XYZ file of C-alpha atoms in Angstrom:
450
model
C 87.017 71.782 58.802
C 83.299 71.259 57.251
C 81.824 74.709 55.890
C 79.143 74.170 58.722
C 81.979 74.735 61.512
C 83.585 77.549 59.528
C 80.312 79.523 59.696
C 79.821 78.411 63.378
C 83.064 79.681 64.195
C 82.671 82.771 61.976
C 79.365 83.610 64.219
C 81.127 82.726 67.389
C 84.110 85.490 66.738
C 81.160 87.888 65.803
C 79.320 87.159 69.192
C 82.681 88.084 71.056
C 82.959 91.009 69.152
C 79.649 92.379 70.268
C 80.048 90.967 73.403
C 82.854 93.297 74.135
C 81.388 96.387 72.610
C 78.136 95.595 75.084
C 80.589 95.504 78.093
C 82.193 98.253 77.158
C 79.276 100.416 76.848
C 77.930 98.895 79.698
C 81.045 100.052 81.977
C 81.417 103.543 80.186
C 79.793 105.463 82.540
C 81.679 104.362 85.866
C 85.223 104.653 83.707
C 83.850 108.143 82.443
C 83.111 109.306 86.270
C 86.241 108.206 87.836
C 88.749 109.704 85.002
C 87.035 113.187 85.151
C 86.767 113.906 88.361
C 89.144 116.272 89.773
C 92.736 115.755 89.086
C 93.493 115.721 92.933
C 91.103 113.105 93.499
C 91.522 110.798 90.326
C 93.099 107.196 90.628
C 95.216 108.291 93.737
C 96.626 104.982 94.281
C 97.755 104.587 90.696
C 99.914 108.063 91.703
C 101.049 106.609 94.765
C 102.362 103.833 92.061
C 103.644 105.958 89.176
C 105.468 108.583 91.793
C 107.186 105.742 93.289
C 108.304 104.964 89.704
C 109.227 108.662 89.203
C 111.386 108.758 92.494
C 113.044 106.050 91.336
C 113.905 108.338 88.306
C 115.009 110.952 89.734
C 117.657 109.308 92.038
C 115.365 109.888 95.238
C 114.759 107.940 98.229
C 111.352 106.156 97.606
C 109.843 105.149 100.978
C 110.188 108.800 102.621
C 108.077 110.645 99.302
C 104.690 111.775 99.731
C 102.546 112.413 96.597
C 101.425 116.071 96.730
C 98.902 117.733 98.748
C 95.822 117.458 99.400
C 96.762 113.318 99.638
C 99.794 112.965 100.756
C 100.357 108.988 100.163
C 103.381 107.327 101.085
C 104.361 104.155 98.928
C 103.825 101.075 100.644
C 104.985 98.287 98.575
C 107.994 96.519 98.240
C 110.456 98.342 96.186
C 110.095 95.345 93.284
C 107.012 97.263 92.752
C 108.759 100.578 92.278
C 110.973 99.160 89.551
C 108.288 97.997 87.612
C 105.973 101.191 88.289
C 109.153 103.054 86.397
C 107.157 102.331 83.087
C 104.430 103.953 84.135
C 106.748 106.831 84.875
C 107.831 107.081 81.627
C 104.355 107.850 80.438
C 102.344 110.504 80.718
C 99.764 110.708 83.158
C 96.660 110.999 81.291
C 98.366 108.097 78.889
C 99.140 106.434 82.275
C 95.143 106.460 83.864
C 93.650 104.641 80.455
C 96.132 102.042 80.156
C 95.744 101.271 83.805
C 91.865 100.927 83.508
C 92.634 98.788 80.487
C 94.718 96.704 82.566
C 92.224 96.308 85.519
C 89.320 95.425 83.173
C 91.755 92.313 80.763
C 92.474 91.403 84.390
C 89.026 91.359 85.520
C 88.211 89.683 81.902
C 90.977 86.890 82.841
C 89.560 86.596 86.629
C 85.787 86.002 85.628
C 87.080 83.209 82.645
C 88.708 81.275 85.322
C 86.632 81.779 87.790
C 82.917 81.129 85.796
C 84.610 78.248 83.391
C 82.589 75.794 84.417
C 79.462 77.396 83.847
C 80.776 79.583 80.219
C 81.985 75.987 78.939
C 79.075 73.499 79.591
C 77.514 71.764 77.215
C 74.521 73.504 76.392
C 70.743 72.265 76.238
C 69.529 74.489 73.440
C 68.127 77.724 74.715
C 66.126 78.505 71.223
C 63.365 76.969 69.972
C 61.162 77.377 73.111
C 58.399 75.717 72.484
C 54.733 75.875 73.976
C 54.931 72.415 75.418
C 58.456 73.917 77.423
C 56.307 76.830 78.679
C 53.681 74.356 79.852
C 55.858 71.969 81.572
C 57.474 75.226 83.331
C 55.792 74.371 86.980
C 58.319 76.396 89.355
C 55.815 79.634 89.407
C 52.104 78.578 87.518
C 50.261 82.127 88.373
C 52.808 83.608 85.939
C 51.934 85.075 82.341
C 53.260 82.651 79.341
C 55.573 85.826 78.345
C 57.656 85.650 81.979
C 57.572 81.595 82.116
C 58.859 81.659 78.521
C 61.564 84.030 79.924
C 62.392 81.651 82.765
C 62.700 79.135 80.896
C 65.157 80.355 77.995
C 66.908 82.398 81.063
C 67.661 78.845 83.188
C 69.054 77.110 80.091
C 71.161 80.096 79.313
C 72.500 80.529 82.963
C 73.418 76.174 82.636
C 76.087 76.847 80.185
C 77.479 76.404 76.997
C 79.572 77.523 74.439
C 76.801 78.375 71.739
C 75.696 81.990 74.548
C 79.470 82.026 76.180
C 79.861 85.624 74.712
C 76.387 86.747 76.069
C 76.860 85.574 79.608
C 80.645 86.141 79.783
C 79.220 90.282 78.987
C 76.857 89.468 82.036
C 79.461 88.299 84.303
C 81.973 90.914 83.369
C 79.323 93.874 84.038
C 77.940 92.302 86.675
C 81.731 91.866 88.207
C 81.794 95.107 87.666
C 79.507 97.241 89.478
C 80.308 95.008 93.186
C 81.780 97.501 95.403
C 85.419 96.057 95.483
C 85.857 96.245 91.414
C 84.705 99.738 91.437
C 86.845 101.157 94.167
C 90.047 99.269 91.302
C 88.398 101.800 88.848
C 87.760 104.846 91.253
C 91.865 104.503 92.890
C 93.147 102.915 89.745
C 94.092 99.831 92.582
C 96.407 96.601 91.731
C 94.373 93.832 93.843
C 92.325 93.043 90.765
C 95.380 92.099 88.360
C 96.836 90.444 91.413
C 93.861 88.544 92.142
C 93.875 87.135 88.149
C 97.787 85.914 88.301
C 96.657 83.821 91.232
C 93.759 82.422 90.184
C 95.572 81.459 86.589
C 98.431 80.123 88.265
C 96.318 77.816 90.502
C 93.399 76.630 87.994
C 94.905 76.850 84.572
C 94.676 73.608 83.054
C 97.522 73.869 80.437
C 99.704 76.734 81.321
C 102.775 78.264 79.300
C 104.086 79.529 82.139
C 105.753 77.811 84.984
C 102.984 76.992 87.438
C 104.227 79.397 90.576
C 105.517 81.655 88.480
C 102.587 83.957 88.954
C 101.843 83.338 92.690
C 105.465 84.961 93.289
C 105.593 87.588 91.206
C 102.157 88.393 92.601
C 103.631 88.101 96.316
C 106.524 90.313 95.436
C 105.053 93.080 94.605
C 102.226 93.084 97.293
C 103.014 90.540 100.303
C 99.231 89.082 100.757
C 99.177 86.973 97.833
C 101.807 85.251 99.900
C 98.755 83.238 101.430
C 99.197 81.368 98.889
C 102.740 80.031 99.483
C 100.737 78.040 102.571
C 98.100 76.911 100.155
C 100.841 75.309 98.362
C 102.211 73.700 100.946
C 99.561 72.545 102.686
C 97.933 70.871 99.709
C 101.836 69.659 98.788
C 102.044 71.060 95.238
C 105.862 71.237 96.131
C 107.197 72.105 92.669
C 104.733 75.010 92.470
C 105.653 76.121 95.846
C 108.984 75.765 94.910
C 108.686 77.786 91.979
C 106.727 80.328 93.764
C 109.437 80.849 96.345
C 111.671 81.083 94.153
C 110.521 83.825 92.291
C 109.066 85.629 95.608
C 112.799 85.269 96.964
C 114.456 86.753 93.352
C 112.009 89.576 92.952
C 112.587 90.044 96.819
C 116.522 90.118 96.889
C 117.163 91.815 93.511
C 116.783 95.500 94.783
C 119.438 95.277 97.141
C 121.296 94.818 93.827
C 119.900 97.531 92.119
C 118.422 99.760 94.594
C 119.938 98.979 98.023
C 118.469 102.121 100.039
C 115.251 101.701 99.129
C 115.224 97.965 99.857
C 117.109 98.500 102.783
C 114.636 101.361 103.679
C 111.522 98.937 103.396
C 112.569 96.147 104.879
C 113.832 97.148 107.865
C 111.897 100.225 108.422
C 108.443 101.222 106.414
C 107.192 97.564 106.217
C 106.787 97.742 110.098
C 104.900 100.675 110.222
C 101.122 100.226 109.784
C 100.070 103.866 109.807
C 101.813 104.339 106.396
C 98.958 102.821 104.691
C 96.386 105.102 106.653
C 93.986 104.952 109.387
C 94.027 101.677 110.678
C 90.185 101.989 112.323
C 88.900 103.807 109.051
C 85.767 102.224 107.813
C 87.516 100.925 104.636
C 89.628 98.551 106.554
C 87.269 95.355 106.804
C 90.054 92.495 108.452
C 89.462 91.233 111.599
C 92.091 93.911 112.884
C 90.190 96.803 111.764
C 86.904 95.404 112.832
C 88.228 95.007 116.315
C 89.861 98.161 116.208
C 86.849 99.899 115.955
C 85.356 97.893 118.708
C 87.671 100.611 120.871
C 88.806 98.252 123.189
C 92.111 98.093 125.199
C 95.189 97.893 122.629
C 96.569 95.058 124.503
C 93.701 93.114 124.885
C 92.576 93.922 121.113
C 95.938 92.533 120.090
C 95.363 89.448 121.722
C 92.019 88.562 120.614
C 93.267 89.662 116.835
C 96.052 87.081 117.090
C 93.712 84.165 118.986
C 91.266 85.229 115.901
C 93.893 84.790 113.239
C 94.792 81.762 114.559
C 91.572 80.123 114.535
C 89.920 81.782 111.082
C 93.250 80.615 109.444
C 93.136 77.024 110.290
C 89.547 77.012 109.687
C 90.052 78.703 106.003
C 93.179 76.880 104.988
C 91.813 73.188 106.012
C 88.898 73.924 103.858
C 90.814 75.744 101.095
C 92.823 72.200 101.185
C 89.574 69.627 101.318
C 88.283 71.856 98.574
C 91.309 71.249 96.570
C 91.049 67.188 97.357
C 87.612 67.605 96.139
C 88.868 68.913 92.942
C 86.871 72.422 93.477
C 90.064 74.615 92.761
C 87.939 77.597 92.028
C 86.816 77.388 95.998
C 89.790 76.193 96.894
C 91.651 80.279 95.542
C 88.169 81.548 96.810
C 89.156 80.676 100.199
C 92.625 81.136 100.148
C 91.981 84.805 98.906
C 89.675 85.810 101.552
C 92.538 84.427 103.927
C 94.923 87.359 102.745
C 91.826 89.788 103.275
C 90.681 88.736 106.472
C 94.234 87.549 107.925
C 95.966 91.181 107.051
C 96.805 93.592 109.580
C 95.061 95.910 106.799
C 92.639 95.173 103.889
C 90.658 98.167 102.790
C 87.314 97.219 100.732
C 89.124 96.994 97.280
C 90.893 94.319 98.768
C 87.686 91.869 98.460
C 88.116 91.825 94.789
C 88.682 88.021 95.490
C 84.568 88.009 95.531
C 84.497 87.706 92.290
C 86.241 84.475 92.507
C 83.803 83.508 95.275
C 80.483 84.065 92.441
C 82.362 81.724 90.240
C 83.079 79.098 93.343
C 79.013 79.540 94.338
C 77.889 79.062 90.796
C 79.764 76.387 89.524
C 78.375 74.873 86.447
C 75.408 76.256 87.259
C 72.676 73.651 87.522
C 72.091 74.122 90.698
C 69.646 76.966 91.451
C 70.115 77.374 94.625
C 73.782 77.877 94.551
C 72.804 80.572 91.582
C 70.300 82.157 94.457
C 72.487 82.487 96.967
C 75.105 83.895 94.778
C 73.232 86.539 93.372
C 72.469 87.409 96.767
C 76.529 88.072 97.801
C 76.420 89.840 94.788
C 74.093 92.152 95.597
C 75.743 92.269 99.178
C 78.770 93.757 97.500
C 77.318 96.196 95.575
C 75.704 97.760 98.109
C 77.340 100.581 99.904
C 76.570 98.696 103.354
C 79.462 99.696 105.373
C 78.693 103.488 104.645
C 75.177 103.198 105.872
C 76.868 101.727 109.654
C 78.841 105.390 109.523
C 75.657 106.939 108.905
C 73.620 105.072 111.387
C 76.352 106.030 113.956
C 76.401 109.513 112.879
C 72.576 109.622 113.561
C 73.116 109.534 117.102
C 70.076 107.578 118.286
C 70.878 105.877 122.011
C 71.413 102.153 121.771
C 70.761 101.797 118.037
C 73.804 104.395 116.867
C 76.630 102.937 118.749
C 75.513 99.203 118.429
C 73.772 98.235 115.443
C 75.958 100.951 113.367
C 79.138 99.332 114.153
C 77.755 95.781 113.089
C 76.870 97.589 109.638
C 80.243 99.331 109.772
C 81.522 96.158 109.913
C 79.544 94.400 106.933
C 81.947 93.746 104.442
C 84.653 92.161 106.614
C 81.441 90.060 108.797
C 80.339 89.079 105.314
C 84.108 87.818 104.200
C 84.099 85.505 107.625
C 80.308 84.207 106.477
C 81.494 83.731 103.009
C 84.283 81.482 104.553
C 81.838 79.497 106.082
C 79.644 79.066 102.989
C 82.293 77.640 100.863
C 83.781 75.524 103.458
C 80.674 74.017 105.134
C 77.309 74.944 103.033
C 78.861 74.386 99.565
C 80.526 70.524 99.961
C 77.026 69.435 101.117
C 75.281 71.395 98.043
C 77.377 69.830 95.615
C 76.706 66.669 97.243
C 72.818 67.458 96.538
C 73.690 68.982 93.097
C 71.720 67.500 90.181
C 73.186 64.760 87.720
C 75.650 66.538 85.042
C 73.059 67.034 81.601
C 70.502 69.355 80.590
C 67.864 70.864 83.753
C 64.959 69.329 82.810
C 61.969 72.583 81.857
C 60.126 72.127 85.437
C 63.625 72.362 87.377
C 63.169 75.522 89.304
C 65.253 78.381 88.678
């Protein structure tokens, strides 16, 4: 190694460094809010986790404990989950809350490398050294001052890749991750989707991994059944050792605590798993599948079953074809994307921390991002998802205005879960025929718009 690379490198580990300390500061104040509020009300599903842990402990029967008033939350996971939640029990619960948030941000940290790789590894066209004659040639917006065209410019060849500003935009990504609706609500109920959600993605896009590839998928299935979605994306894209590995582990994880804990296993399997009101109200605003959108349509329960299972039916084939042409394309990343917004939208239940799988749709809609239009419209479901919309639909029907109230506010009710079934259609229609568009792979030349 030449002292040139040494002091490259040297720079590079410095850039991560402050990297980190920028997204650190940068999330502070959301961690801060949601670990002081009041103890009732702080990370309630990471109690529902460590009680079920606790109960375990303590020789109880773990699917018939509530955690204390004013919640009351049953656990509603496969008792796999309450083994491994016993380590949690063993610490205390303040210890418990930080190490959890630590966990949810290395797993974001994991989800947005996989997800954004394209665009964090590609070779660079240097970003410094903008020069006068780069301003000039910068025709996408001419009324603008030099300052803001000199701005662009540097901005565009930042946002087309490279290794030389991977720390800077991997802190952008991560913060930006951050603050969309779904990532906050893992922070605000100290939620598991987000973790889950990262051994997926890794298990399907890895390019070298050390683990066995399916490993992940069914330990991720096993302790919360959606990921299972993924056992289909396996086999319809015939990856049959993966699947096989994946079953096998979902099947081990699945029969071991009727060795160790038969009651509970017993007592979830053939009882609490087929009760949906254990995981709340079903036509609460926070449940965006196509079940709780129709549920709140207030419709006849028969007739509201049958339309959810004709809907199923037809959003499933629809997502799973494309997650598998996506995957003959080689677009893996799209390929998860879809698959993951099956196991939200296909669920009898999937509240809005659920959609954590956007993030893996912003790295799908970027790509390697040269094409500025694909950056457009996904900084546009970004800012979809950090909007509150679904809140405003409860406060446009609470408004009571004739018409408006009871029509309009249920669409916006609805807004997450309609935007999950439009992001289905983006990656499986809109995005083939952008990448079929997309420019040559090399440097943007300076008048490319952004």
């Amino acid at each position: 190694m030449t002292g040139g690379e040494t002091s490259v490198r040297r720079r590079q580990w410095w850039a991560w460094a402050v990297a980190a300390v920028v997204v650190a500061w940068a999330v502070a104040p959301l961690v801060l809010h949601w670990l002081t509020n009041p103890d009732d009300q702080r990370l309630v599903d990471l109690d529902v986790y460590r009680t079920g842990g606790q109960v375990l402990l303590d020789g109880g029967e773990v699917y018939q404990y509530f955690t204390p008033a004013p919640q009351l939350l049953p656990f509603t996971y496969p008792p796999v989950a309450a083994m491994l939640a016993v380590a949690l029990a063993e610490m205390s619960w303040g210890t418990a809350q930080w190490v959890w948030t630590a966990g949810i941000f290395v797993s974001l940290a994991v989800t947005v490398g996989f997800a954004f790789r394209d665009v964090l590894t590609r070779p660079l066209a240097s970003a410094q050294g903008v020069t006068g004659a780069d301003v000039r040639e910068e025709t996408g917006a001419p009324g603008l001052p030099e300052a803001v065209r000199r701005t662009r410019v540097t901005l565009r060849r930042v946002l087309t890749g490279g290794t030389r500003h991977a720390p800077w935009l991997f802190a952008f990504l991560m913060v930006a991750c951050t603050y969309l609706m779904p990532i906050r609500d893992q922070v605000r109920f100290g939620q598991v989707d987000i973790m889950l959600v990262a051994l997926c993605l890794a298990d399907c896009v890895a390019r070298r991994p050390w683990w066995p590839r399916g490993f992940l998928i069914g330990l991720a299935t096993a302790v919360k059944l959606t990921p299972g979605v993924f056992l289909v994306y396996l086999l319809i894209t015939r990856q049959w050792r993966t699947l096989f590995m994946a079953s096998f582990v979902t099947a081990l994880l699945t029969l071991l605590p009727f060795a160790v804990i038969p009651r509970d296993a017993a007592g979830f399997w053939f009882s609490a798993l087929f009760d949906p009101n254990r995981l709340g109200s079903n036509a609460g605003t926070t449940n965006q599948s196509i079940r709780g959108m129709l549920i709140r349509l207030y419709m006849n329960d028969t007739f509201t079953a049958v339309l959810w299972v004709a809907l199923v039916a037809v959003v499933g084939w629809y997502g799973f074809r494309a997650a598998r042409d996506a995957y003959r394309a080689g677009d893996h990343v799209a390929a998860v994307a879809l698959v993951g917004l099956m196991a939200v939208l296909l669920s009898p239940v999937a509240w809005i921390h659920h959609l954590a799988w956007v993030v893996v749709v912003l790295g799908a809609l970027v790509g390697d991002g040269r094409d500025p239009v694909r950056l457009r419209v996904a900084a546009g479901v970004w800012l979809y998802y950090v909007l509150p919309i679904p809140w405003w639909g409860v406060a446009l029907k609470a408004a009571e205005v004739p018409v408006l109230s009871p029509v309009l506010g249920k669409i916006v009710q609805n807004a997450y879960g309609l935007g999950a079934l439009a992001l289905v259609w983006l990656l499986a229609s809109w995005l083939p025929k952008r990448r079929a568009v997309q420019p040559s792979p090399g440097a943007l030349p300076a008048h490319y718009p952004l």
